[in-house]
Amino acid sequence: MKRLSMHLSTLEKIFPFSFIVNTELRIQTAGRSIRKILDNYTNGQLLTDHFNILKPHYEQPIDLNNYLDQLIQIEEKTKNAKLVGQFIKPNSSDNFVFIGSLSASRVEEVSRLKLNFEDFPLQDQIFDFLMLTQSQNRTIAEATALNEKLTQANKTAQKASEMKSQFLATMSHELRTPMNGIIGMAELLKETTTLDREQQDYVSNILSSADSLLTLINDILDLSKIESGHIDLKEEEFDLYALLEEILQSIRALALSRGNRLGYTIHHPQHTIFADRIKLKQIIINLVGNANKFTHNGDIHVDIFCGADYTKFMVTDTGIGMTDQTLGRLFTPFVQGDGSMNRQYGGTGLGLSISKKLIESMGGAISAESKVDFGSKFTFTVRSNPNKSPSIRNLQIKPQ
Amino acid sequence: MYGLVNQGIKDLVLKISDNDTWLRICREANVPDEYISMHYYDDQTTYRLVASTSKELNLAPEKILGEFGKFWVHYTANEGYGPIMDLFGENFKSCLKNLNHLHMRMGMTLPKLSPPSFIYTEISDNVVELEYQSKRAGLSPMVGGLIEGLALKHRTKLEVVFTEIYDRKVFTITILGPL
């Protein structure tokens, strides 16, 4: 016993939470940090006067032999301080030695017991654990604050975007009405009155400028409608062959005036798809119109591949082509190939943005490839869901 | 250094100036104006912040570091580390004595920290020496400020003499009594 006590006093520096219990469960001696926790402690008091054994649980009466070589958790009865450790039984003695340390997950549990750094052995990792816990709490608090900030910023940006779209939609609508009046009156002036050559030129200029302005207003209205989420798809079954004929017919005169040849190929016997016909027409007209604008004495061709759920369209031209830099900003609103294109070729720079958004609303995607002086190729897909088509007709593909 | 340090510089700037000044400092230093405490940033970020703060507030970098060291004790306590710090010393002297343990522990928890080391020597009842060793250059004034900050926290009046002979940096601290 004396020998054990001496060992304990020598070792209590590294085991300040240890104590020795005899076979009658009386505490023979206790380490300095245990003495600090226990109220009115004197040697010889019963283990059960001060502690409950929480884990593992055995039936009473307590026999410490059951607890040997097991991780155990004990709790001080007055302050509810929890200790974790193990009982060992030195060969030379009938006594049991508890070797353990405080179990705490919060700093406050340590300070509540009036313990400090010096009450713990240097090798005890409780401070690392407590610091890590505090760092984790700090990180969680920061992440929560950051998340709230981002959510708020996102809401503000969304609201600003909705307000902008709403404003543009309203303004475009309000501008279109007087613009129609200007065009109508200018047409009346041209058609129903006698004008000299100079006056006819003036009126033609009014009409041409008003047309450009109306196109811009319509494009802005389209874009703002799409951006504010006001886009309704009217899906129907229709024949691609008829649609392509209609589109190319409308653009044929313009293409001829620039010396361009138009053509199309449908690479599947099935011509009927299920999609929003009007929007698809708008997209193809935009792409073919662009191709015609940037091609002179060349070829413009539309290829159509009908898949199980999607239909792929490719619009290829042999025009002036684009640099990689230009390709990168092609689908940004109000941005054309480069600054000079707007002046040279006209247009608002909204057509491709609108087409992209319409394609995305139809469950598809668009991409572009190009090489300067060799031409461009725009590829897009739309969800066409032919399963919804009641009939699949084998129509003859129109030869090129 | 971990973002907590850079965020601490921000808080110090906000304490003595305003947010516009802080944003100007960050722009001038070409560093972010927000930091995540437990994210590790290149040391240059902190050095650039100190240099830029010094320029903007028209104070010598040593003065900025000293003020920051003093502020650090208060700042870390406010950031939730106060109760842990308190466990490392209930008075000024025990805090200094355990300063190395505290930094070693932090170094184990935050693996990229590379904390400084301190050797504490008690010369007499009221005179102690604190030798400071660090892989980082130029931060001694911050340690001086830290000692002042600890003294302020424990309401202790003291006199500090800093000597640097070759690479040995020592703070000789004379405790004059309570504040």
Coordinates of C-alpha atoms in Angstrom, one line a residue:
Chain A
M1 CA 0.0 0.0 0.0
K2 CA 2.7 2.4 1.0
R3 CA 4.7 1.5 -2.1
L4 CA 1.6 2.2 -4.3
S5 CA 1.0 5.5 -2.6
M6 CA 4.5 6.5 -3.3
H7 CA 4.2 5.5 -6.9
L8 CA 1.0 7.6 -7.1
S9 CA 2.6 10.7 -5.6
T10 CA 5.5 10.3 -8.0
L11 CA 3.2 9.7 -11.0
E12 CA 0.4 12.1 -10.1
K13 CA 2.1 14.8 -12.2
I14 CA 1.2 12.7 -15.2
F15 CA -1.9 11.1 -13.7
P16 CA -3.5 13.9 -11.6
F17 CA -6.9 12.4 -12.0
S18 CA -6.0 9.0 -10.6
F19 CA -6.9 7.4 -7.2
I20 CA -6.4 4.1 -5.4
V21 CA -9.3 2.0 -4.0
N22 CA -9.0 -1.0 -1.8
T23 CA -11.1 -4.2 -1.9
E24 CA -13.7 -2.6 0.4
L25 CA -14.0 0.2 -2.1
R26 CA -12.4 2.8 0.2
I27 CA -10.3 5.5 -1.5
Q28 CA -6.8 5.2 -0.1
T29 CA -5.3 8.2 -1.9
A30 CA -6.3 10.6 -4.7
G31 CA -4.4 12.6 -7.3
R32 CA -4.2 16.4 -7.0
S33 CA -6.9 17.2 -9.6
I34 CA -9.3 14.6 -8.1
R35 CA -8.8 16.3 -4.7
K36 CA -9.6 19.6 -6.3
I37 CA -12.9 18.2 -7.7
L38 CA -14.1 16.3 -4.6
D39 CA -15.8 18.3 -1.8
N40 CA -14.7 17.4 1.8
Y41 CA -12.5 14.6 0.7
T42 CA -10.5 12.6 3.1
N43 CA -8.6 9.3 2.6
G44 CA -10.7 6.2 3.6
Q45 CA -14.0 7.5 2.2
L46 CA -16.0 5.1 0.1
L47 CA -15.8 5.3 -3.6
T48 CA -19.6 5.3 -3.8
D49 CA -19.7 8.4 -1.4
H50 CA -18.3 10.4 -4.3
F51 CA -18.8 8.6 -7.6
N52 CA -21.4 6.7 -9.6
I53 CA -20.1 4.3 -12.2
L54 CA -22.0 5.2 -15.3
K55 CA -20.5 2.8 -17.9
P56 CA -20.4 -0.2 -18.1
H57 CA -23.3 -1.1 -16.0
Y58 CA -23.1 -4.1 -13.6
E59 CA -25.5 -5.3 -10.9
Q60 CA -24.7 -4.2 -7.3
P61 CA -22.8 -4.7 -5.2
I62 CA -19.8 -3.3 -7.1
D63 CA -17.0 -5.7 -7.7
L64 CA -14.1 -3.8 -9.3
N65 CA -12.7 -7.0 -10.7
N66 CA -15.5 -6.8 -13.3
Y67 CA -14.2 -3.5 -14.5
L68 CA -10.6 -4.4 -15.1
D69 CA -9.3 -3.8 -18.6
Q70 CA -12.4 -1.9 -19.6
L71 CA -13.0 1.7 -20.6
I72 CA -15.2 3.1 -17.8
Q73 CA -17.0 6.4 -17.2
I74 CA -17.6 7.6 -13.7
E75 CA -19.4 10.7 -12.5
E76 CA -18.7 12.8 -9.4
K77 CA -21.9 13.0 -7.5
T78 CA -22.0 16.7 -6.4
K79 CA -20.6 18.5 -9.4
N80 CA -21.4 15.9 -12.1
A81 CA -17.8 15.9 -13.3
K82 CA -17.3 13.0 -15.6
L83 CA -14.1 11.1 -15.7
V84 CA -13.1 8.5 -18.3
G85 CA -10.4 5.9 -17.7
Q86 CA -9.7 2.4 -16.5
F87 CA -9.1 0.4 -13.3
I88 CA -5.9 -1.6 -13.1
K89 CA -4.7 -4.0 -10.5
P90 CA -1.0 -4.0 -9.8
N91 CA 0.5 -7.5 -9.3
S92 CA 1.9 -6.7 -5.9
S93 CA -1.4 -5.4 -4.5
D94 CA -5.0 -6.2 -3.8
N95 CA -5.9 -2.5 -4.5
F96 CA -7.3 -1.0 -7.6
V97 CA -5.8 2.0 -9.3
F98 CA -8.0 4.3 -11.4
I99 CA -6.1 6.0 -14.3
G100 CA -8.1 8.5 -16.2
S101 CA -8.9 12.1 -17.1
L102 CA -11.7 14.6 -17.2
S103 CA -14.2 14.1 -20.0
A104 CA -15.4 17.5 -21.2
S105 CA -16.8 18.7 -24.5
R106 CA -17.0 22.4 -23.6
V107 CA -14.6 24.7 -21.9
E108 CA -17.3 25.8 -19.5
E109 CA -17.3 22.3 -18.0
V110 CA -13.6 22.7 -17.1
S111 CA -13.9 26.2 -15.7
R112 CA -17.0 25.3 -13.8
L113 CA -14.9 22.8 -11.8
K114 CA -12.3 25.5 -11.2
L115 CA -9.7 23.5 -13.0
N116 CA -7.1 25.1 -15.3
F117 CA -4.3 24.1 -17.6
E118 CA -1.9 23.2 -14.7
D119 CA -4.4 20.6 -13.3
F120 CA -4.0 18.5 -16.5
P121 CA -1.0 16.5 -17.5
L122 CA 0.9 18.0 -20.4
Q123 CA 0.2 15.0 -22.6
D124 CA -3.6 15.3 -22.0
Q125 CA -5.3 16.1 -25.3
I126 CA -8.4 17.7 -23.7
F127 CA -7.2 21.2 -24.7
D128 CA -6.6 20.2 -28.3
F129 CA -10.1 18.8 -28.3
L130 CA -11.6 22.0 -26.7
M131 CA -9.8 24.3 -29.1
L132 CA -10.9 22.2 -32.1
T133 CA -14.5 22.3 -30.9
Q134 CA -14.2 26.1 -30.5
S135 CA -12.7 26.5 -34.0
Q136 CA -15.5 24.3 -35.3
N137 CA -18.2 26.4 -33.6
R138 CA -16.5 29.5 -35.0
T139 CA -16.5 28.1 -38.5
I140 CA -20.1 27.1 -38.3
A141 CA -21.1 30.5 -37.1
E142 CA -19.1 32.1 -39.9
A143 CA -20.6 29.8 -42.5
T144 CA -24.1 30.5 -41.2
A145 CA -23.5 34.3 -41.4
L146 CA -22.0 34.0 -44.8
N147 CA -24.9 31.9 -46.0
E148 CA -27.4 34.4 -44.7
K149 CA -25.4 37.2 -46.4
L150 CA -25.4 35.3 -49.7
T151 CA -29.1 34.5 -49.5
Q152 CA -29.9 38.1 -48.9
A153 CA -27.6 39.2 -51.8
N154 CA -29.2 36.7 -54.0
K155 CA -32.7 37.8 -53.1
T156 CA -31.7 41.5 -53.7
A157 CA -30.1 40.6 -57.1
Q158 CA -33.1 38.5 -58.1
K159 CA -35.5 41.3 -57.2
A160 CA -33.4 43.9 -59.1
S161 CA -33.4 41.6 -62.1
E162 CA -37.2 41.1 -61.9
M163 CA -37.7 44.8 -61.6
K164 CA -35.4 45.5 -64.6
S165 CA -37.3 42.9 -66.7
Q166 CA -40.6 44.3 -65.6
F167 CA -39.4 47.8 -66.4
L168 CA -38.1 46.8 -69.8
A169 CA -41.3 44.9 -70.6
T170 CA -43.5 47.9 -69.7
M171 CA -41.3 50.3 -71.5
S172 CA -41.1 48.1 -74.6
H173 CA -44.9 47.8 -74.6
E174 CA -45.4 51.5 -74.2
L175 CA -42.9 52.3 -76.9
R176 CA -44.4 49.9 -79.4
T177 CA -47.8 51.6 -79.5
P178 CA -46.6 55.0 -80.7
M179 CA -44.0 53.3 -82.9
N180 CA -46.8 51.5 -84.8
G181 CA -48.5 54.8 -85.1
I182 CA -45.3 56.4 -86.7
I183 CA -44.9 53.4 -89.1
G184 CA -48.6 53.5 -90.0
M185 CA -48.7 57.2 -90.7
A186 CA -45.4 57.0 -92.7
E187 CA -46.8 54.2 -94.8
L188 CA -50.0 56.2 -95.4
L189 CA -47.9 59.2 -96.3
K190 CA -45.9 57.1 -98.8
E191 CA -48.8 55.2 -100.3
T192 CA -51.6 57.7 -100.4
T193 CA -50.0 61.1 -101.0
T194 CA -48.1 62.6 -103.8
L195 CA -44.5 63.2 -102.8
D196 CA -41.5 64.5 -104.7
R197 CA -38.4 62.4 -104.9
E198 CA -36.7 64.1 -101.9
Q199 CA -39.8 63.7 -99.7
Q200 CA -40.0 60.0 -100.7
D201 CA -36.4 59.5 -99.6
Y202 CA -37.2 61.1 -96.3
V203 CA -40.3 58.9 -95.7
S204 CA -38.3 55.8 -96.7
N205 CA -35.7 56.8 -94.1
I206 CA -38.4 57.2 -91.5
L207 CA -39.9 53.8 -92.3
S208 CA -36.5 52.1 -92.3
S209 CA -35.4 53.7 -89.0
A210 CA -38.8 52.9 -87.4
D211 CA -38.6 49.3 -88.5
S212 CA -35.1 48.9 -86.9
L213 CA -36.4 50.5 -83.7
L214 CA -39.5 48.3 -83.7
T215 CA -37.3 45.2 -84.1
L216 CA -35.1 46.4 -81.2
I217 CA -38.2 47.0 -79.0
N218 CA -39.6 43.6 -79.9
D219 CA -36.3 41.9 -79.1
I220 CA -36.1 43.7 -75.7
L221 CA -39.7 42.7 -74.9
D222 CA -38.9 39.1 -75.8
L223 CA -35.7 39.0 -73.7
S224 CA -37.3 40.7 -70.7
K225 CA -40.3 38.3 -70.9
I226 CA -37.9 35.4 -70.9
E227 CA -35.7 36.8 -68.1
S228 CA -38.7 37.5 -65.9
G229 CA -39.8 33.9 -66.4
H230 CA -42.9 34.8 -68.5
I231 CA -42.4 32.3 -71.2
D232 CA -45.1 29.9 -72.1
L233 CA -44.4 26.9 -74.3
K234 CA -47.2 26.0 -76.7
E235 CA -46.2 22.5 -77.7
E236 CA -47.9 21.0 -80.7
E237 CA -47.3 18.4 -83.3
F238 CA -46.1 19.8 -86.6
D239 CA -44.3 18.9 -89.7
L240 CA -40.6 20.0 -89.9
Y241 CA -40.7 19.9 -93.7
A242 CA -43.5 22.5 -93.8
L243 CA -41.8 24.6 -91.2
L244 CA -38.4 24.7 -93.1
E245 CA -40.2 25.5 -96.4
E246 CA -42.0 28.3 -94.7
I247 CA -38.8 29.7 -93.2
L248 CA -36.6 29.4 -96.2
Q249 CA -39.4 30.9 -98.4
S250 CA -39.5 34.0 -96.1
I251 CA -35.8 34.6 -96.3
R252 CA -35.2 33.4 -99.9
A253 CA -35.4 36.9 -101.5
L254 CA -32.9 38.3 -99.0
A255 CA -30.5 35.5 -99.6
L256 CA -30.7 35.9 -103.4
S257 CA -29.9 39.6 -103.0
R258 CA -26.7 38.6 -101.3
G259 CA -25.9 35.8 -103.8
N260 CA -26.4 33.1 -101.2
R261 CA -27.7 29.5 -101.8
L262 CA -30.2 28.1 -99.2
G263 CA -30.8 24.5 -98.5
Y264 CA -31.9 22.0 -95.9
T265 CA -31.7 18.2 -95.2
I266 CA -33.8 16.2 -92.8
H267 CA -31.8 13.2 -91.8
H268 CA -34.7 11.0 -90.8
P269 CA -37.8 9.7 -92.5
Q270 CA -39.9 11.0 -89.7
H271 CA -40.8 14.7 -90.2
T272 CA -43.3 15.2 -87.4
I273 CA -42.1 16.5 -84.0
F274 CA -43.8 17.7 -80.9
A275 CA -42.5 21.1 -79.8
D276 CA -43.3 24.8 -79.7
R277 CA -43.5 25.6 -83.4
I278 CA -43.6 29.4 -83.2
K279 CA -40.5 29.6 -81.0
L280 CA -38.6 27.0 -83.0
K281 CA -39.4 29.1 -86.1
Q282 CA -38.1 32.2 -84.4
I283 CA -34.9 30.4 -83.5
I284 CA -34.2 29.1 -87.0
I285 CA -35.1 32.4 -88.6
N286 CA -32.6 34.1 -86.3
L287 CA -29.8 31.7 -87.0
V288 CA -30.5 31.5 -90.8
G289 CA -30.9 35.3 -90.8
N290 CA -27.5 35.8 -89.1
A291 CA -25.9 33.3 -91.5
N292 CA -27.2 35.2 -94.4
K293 CA -26.1 38.5 -92.9
F294 CA -22.5 37.4 -92.6
T295 CA -22.3 35.4 -95.8
H296 CA -21.9 36.8 -99.3
N297 CA -22.0 34.6 -102.4
G298 CA -21.9 31.5 -100.3
D299 CA -23.9 28.6 -98.9
I300 CA -26.3 28.4 -96.0
H301 CA -27.6 25.0 -95.0
V302 CA -29.8 23.6 -92.3
D303 CA -29.4 19.9 -91.2
I304 CA -32.0 18.3 -89.0
F305 CA -31.5 15.1 -87.0
C306 CA -34.5 13.6 -85.3
G307 CA -33.7 11.6 -82.2
A308 CA -35.9 9.6 -79.7
D309 CA -36.5 12.5 -77.4
Y310 CA -34.5 15.4 -78.9
T311 CA -34.2 17.0 -82.4
K312 CA -30.9 18.4 -83.4
F313 CA -30.5 21.3 -85.8
M314 CA -27.4 22.5 -87.4
V315 CA -27.2 25.8 -89.3
T316 CA -23.9 26.0 -91.4
D317 CA -22.7 28.9 -93.5
T318 CA -19.6 29.7 -95.5
G319 CA -19.4 33.3 -94.4
I320 CA -16.8 35.5 -92.7
G321 CA -16.5 33.3 -89.6
M322 CA -15.5 34.4 -86.1
T323 CA -12.5 34.4 -83.8
D324 CA -12.4 32.3 -80.6
Q325 CA -12.7 35.5 -78.7
T326 CA -15.9 36.5 -80.5
L327 CA -17.3 33.0 -80.0
G328 CA -16.8 33.4 -76.3
R329 CA -19.1 36.3 -75.9
L330 CA -21.6 35.4 -78.6
F331 CA -24.6 34.7 -76.4
T332 CA -24.2 37.7 -74.2
P333 CA -27.1 40.2 -74.6
F334 CA -26.4 43.4 -76.6
V335 CA -23.0 42.0 -77.7
Q336 CA -22.3 41.3 -81.3
G337 CA -19.2 39.7 -82.8
D338 CA -17.2 42.8 -82.3
G339 CA -18.1 46.5 -81.9
S340 CA -17.8 47.3 -85.6
M341 CA -20.2 44.5 -86.6
N342 CA -23.2 46.4 -85.3
R343 CA -22.3 49.4 -87.5
Q344 CA -21.4 47.3 -90.5
Y345 CA -24.1 44.6 -90.4
G346 CA -26.9 46.1 -88.2
G347 CA -28.9 44.3 -85.6
T348 CA -29.4 44.6 -81.9
G349 CA -27.1 41.9 -80.5
L350 CA -30.1 40.3 -78.8
G351 CA -31.1 37.7 -81.3
L352 CA -28.7 35.0 -80.1
S353 CA -29.3 35.6 -76.4
I354 CA -33.0 35.3 -77.1
S355 CA -32.5 32.1 -79.1
K356 CA -30.3 30.6 -76.4
K357 CA -32.9 31.3 -73.7
L358 CA -35.7 30.0 -75.9
I359 CA -33.7 26.8 -76.6
E360 CA -33.0 26.3 -72.9
S361 CA -36.7 26.8 -72.1
M362 CA -37.4 24.0 -74.6
G363 CA -35.0 21.7 -72.7
G364 CA -32.1 22.0 -75.2
A365 CA -28.8 23.7 -75.6
I366 CA -26.9 25.6 -78.3
S367 CA -23.3 25.8 -79.2
A368 CA -21.2 27.4 -82.0
E369 CA -18.1 26.6 -83.9
S370 CA -16.4 28.9 -86.4
K371 CA -13.2 29.7 -88.3
V372 CA -12.4 33.1 -89.7
D373 CA -13.0 33.2 -93.5
F374 CA -14.3 29.7 -93.5
G375 CA -17.7 30.1 -91.9
S376 CA -19.7 29.2 -88.9
K377 CA -21.8 26.3 -87.6
F378 CA -24.5 26.7 -84.9
T379 CA -25.8 23.4 -83.4
F380 CA -28.8 23.3 -81.1
T381 CA -31.2 20.7 -79.7
V382 CA -34.8 20.9 -78.5
R383 CA -36.8 18.4 -76.6
S384 CA -39.3 17.1 -79.3
N385 CA -40.7 14.0 -77.7
P386 CA -41.9 12.1 -80.7
N387 CA -43.7 9.6 -78.5
K388 CA -46.4 12.2 -78.1
S389 CA -46.9 12.3 -81.8
P390 CA -50.0 10.3 -82.7
S391 CA -48.8 9.4 -86.2
I392 CA -45.4 9.0 -87.8
R393 CA -45.5 9.8 -91.4
N394 CA -42.9 8.8 -94.0
L395 CA -42.6 11.9 -96.1
Q396 CA -40.3 12.2 -99.0
I397 CA -37.2 14.3 -98.2
K398 CA -37.0 17.2 -100.4
P399 CA -33.9 17.0 -102.5
Q400 CA -31.3 19.8 -102.2
Chain B
M1 CA -1.6 32.7 -41.4
Y2 CA -5.1 31.7 -40.5
G3 CA -7.9 34.1 -41.5
L4 CA -8.5 34.8 -37.8
V5 CA -5.4 37.0 -37.8
N6 CA -6.4 39.0 -40.9
Q7 CA -9.9 39.3 -39.6
G8 CA -8.4 40.7 -36.4
I9 CA -6.6 43.4 -38.4
K10 CA -9.9 44.3 -39.9
D11 CA -11.5 44.6 -36.5
L12 CA -8.7 46.7 -35.3
V13 CA -9.0 49.0 -38.3
L14 CA -12.8 49.3 -37.8
K15 CA -12.2 50.1 -34.1
I16 CA -9.9 53.0 -34.9
S17 CA -11.3 54.0 -38.3
D18 CA -14.1 52.9 -40.5
N19 CA -15.2 50.4 -43.2
D20 CA -14.2 52.7 -46.1
T21 CA -10.7 52.9 -44.7
W22 CA -10.6 49.1 -44.4
L23 CA -11.7 48.7 -48.0
R24 CA -9.1 51.2 -49.2
I25 CA -6.4 49.3 -47.2
C26 CA -7.4 46.0 -48.9
R27 CA -7.6 47.6 -52.4
E28 CA -4.1 49.1 -51.9
A29 CA -2.8 45.8 -50.6
N30 CA -4.5 43.9 -53.4
V31 CA -5.9 41.4 -50.9
P32 CA -9.5 40.3 -50.0
D33 CA -11.6 42.3 -47.6
E34 CA -13.2 39.3 -46.0
Y35 CA -11.5 36.3 -44.3
I36 CA -12.6 32.9 -43.0
S37 CA -11.1 32.4 -39.6
M38 CA -10.0 28.8 -40.0
H39 CA -8.9 29.1 -43.6
Y40 CA -5.2 29.4 -44.1
Y41 CA -3.9 32.4 -46.2
D42 CA -0.5 33.1 -47.4
D43 CA 1.7 35.0 -44.9
Q44 CA 2.2 37.7 -47.6
T45 CA -1.5 38.6 -47.3
T46 CA -1.0 39.6 -43.6
Y47 CA 2.3 41.4 -44.3
R48 CA 0.7 43.4 -47.2
L49 CA -2.3 44.2 -44.9
V50 CA 0.0 45.5 -42.2
A51 CA 2.0 47.6 -44.7
S52 CA -1.1 49.0 -46.3
T53 CA -2.7 49.8 -42.9
S54 CA 0.4 51.5 -41.9
K55 CA 0.3 53.7 -45.0
E56 CA -3.4 54.4 -44.8
L57 CA -3.4 55.3 -41.0
N58 CA 0.0 57.1 -41.3
L59 CA 1.5 54.9 -38.5
A60 CA 4.8 53.0 -38.5
P61 CA 4.3 49.2 -39.2
E62 CA 5.9 48.5 -35.8
K63 CA 3.2 50.7 -34.2
I64 CA 0.5 48.9 -36.1
L65 CA 1.8 45.5 -35.0
G66 CA 2.1 46.6 -31.4
E67 CA -1.4 47.9 -31.4
F68 CA -2.6 44.7 -33.1
G69 CA -0.8 42.5 -30.5
K70 CA -2.5 44.5 -27.7
F71 CA -5.8 44.2 -29.5
W72 CA -5.4 40.5 -30.1
V73 CA -6.0 39.4 -26.5
H74 CA -9.3 41.3 -26.5
Y75 CA -10.2 40.2 -30.0
T76 CA -9.6 36.4 -29.5
A77 CA -11.6 36.5 -26.3
N78 CA -14.5 38.1 -28.1
E79 CA -14.2 35.5 -30.9
G80 CA -15.0 32.8 -28.4
Y81 CA -11.5 31.8 -27.3
G82 CA -11.6 33.7 -24.0
P83 CA -12.7 30.8 -21.8
I84 CA -9.9 28.6 -23.2
M85 CA -7.3 31.4 -22.7
D86 CA -8.5 31.8 -19.2
L87 CA -7.6 28.1 -18.5
F88 CA -4.0 28.9 -19.4
G89 CA -3.5 31.4 -16.6
E90 CA -5.5 33.2 -13.9
N91 CA -3.0 36.0 -13.6
F92 CA -0.4 37.8 -15.8
K93 CA 2.6 35.7 -14.8
S94 CA 0.9 32.3 -15.1
C95 CA -0.4 33.4 -18.6
L96 CA 3.1 34.2 -19.7
K97 CA 4.4 31.0 -18.1
N98 CA 1.9 28.9 -20.1
L99 CA 2.1 31.0 -23.3
N100 CA 4.3 28.4 -25.0
H101 CA 2.0 25.6 -24.0
L102 CA -0.9 27.5 -25.4
H103 CA 0.8 28.1 -28.7
M104 CA 2.0 24.5 -28.9
R105 CA -1.5 23.3 -28.3
M106 CA -2.8 25.6 -31.0
G107 CA -0.1 24.4 -33.4
M108 CA -1.3 20.8 -32.9
T109 CA -4.9 21.8 -33.5
L110 CA -4.2 24.0 -36.5
P111 CA -1.5 22.1 -38.5
K112 CA -0.5 25.0 -40.8
L113 CA -0.2 27.5 -37.9
S114 CA 3.6 27.3 -37.4
P115 CA 3.3 29.1 -34.1
P116 CA 6.1 31.0 -32.3
S117 CA 7.8 29.5 -29.3
F118 CA 8.4 31.2 -25.9
I119 CA 10.9 30.4 -23.2
Y120 CA 9.8 31.8 -19.8
T121 CA 12.4 32.4 -17.1
E122 CA 11.6 33.9 -13.7
I123 CA 14.4 36.2 -12.8
S124 CA 12.9 37.3 -9.5
D125 CA 9.4 37.8 -8.0
N126 CA 8.7 40.8 -10.1
V127 CA 11.0 40.3 -13.1
V128 CA 10.6 37.7 -15.8
E129 CA 12.2 37.1 -19.2
L130 CA 10.3 35.9 -22.2
E131 CA 12.4 34.7 -25.1
Y132 CA 10.5 34.7 -28.4
Q133 CA 11.4 32.5 -31.4
S134 CA 9.6 32.5 -34.7
K135 CA 10.1 31.4 -38.3
R136 CA 8.4 34.6 -39.3
A137 CA 10.4 37.8 -39.5
G138 CA 9.4 41.3 -38.2
L139 CA 6.7 40.3 -35.8
S140 CA 8.4 41.1 -32.5
P141 CA 6.5 44.3 -32.0
M142 CA 3.3 42.2 -32.1
V143 CA 4.6 40.1 -29.2
G144 CA 5.4 43.3 -27.3
G145 CA 1.8 44.4 -27.8
L146 CA 0.5 41.0 -26.8
I147 CA 2.4 41.3 -23.4
E148 CA 0.8 44.7 -22.9
G149 CA -2.6 43.3 -23.8
L150 CA -2.3 40.5 -21.3
A151 CA -1.1 43.0 -18.6
L152 CA -4.1 45.2 -19.4
K153 CA -6.5 42.2 -19.1
H154 CA -5.0 41.3 -15.7
R155 CA -4.8 44.9 -14.5
T156 CA -1.1 44.7 -14.1
K157 CA 1.3 47.7 -14.5
L158 CA 4.6 46.8 -16.0
E159 CA 7.7 47.9 -17.8
V160 CA 9.0 46.0 -20.9
V161 CA 12.5 46.1 -22.4
F162 CA 13.1 44.4 -25.7
T163 CA 16.6 43.3 -26.6
E164 CA 17.6 41.6 -29.8
I165 CA 21.1 40.2 -29.9
Y166 CA 21.8 38.3 -33.1
D167 CA 18.7 36.1 -33.5
R168 CA 17.9 36.0 -29.8
K169 CA 14.8 38.1 -29.0
V170 CA 14.1 38.7 -25.3
F171 CA 11.4 40.7 -23.5
T172 CA 12.5 41.6 -20.0
I173 CA 9.3 42.3 -18.0
T174 CA 9.3 44.1 -14.7
I175 CA 6.0 43.9 -12.9
L176 CA 5.4 47.2 -11.1
G177 CA 2.1 46.4 -9.4
P178 CA -1.6 46.5 -10.1
L179 CA -2.9 49.0 -12.5

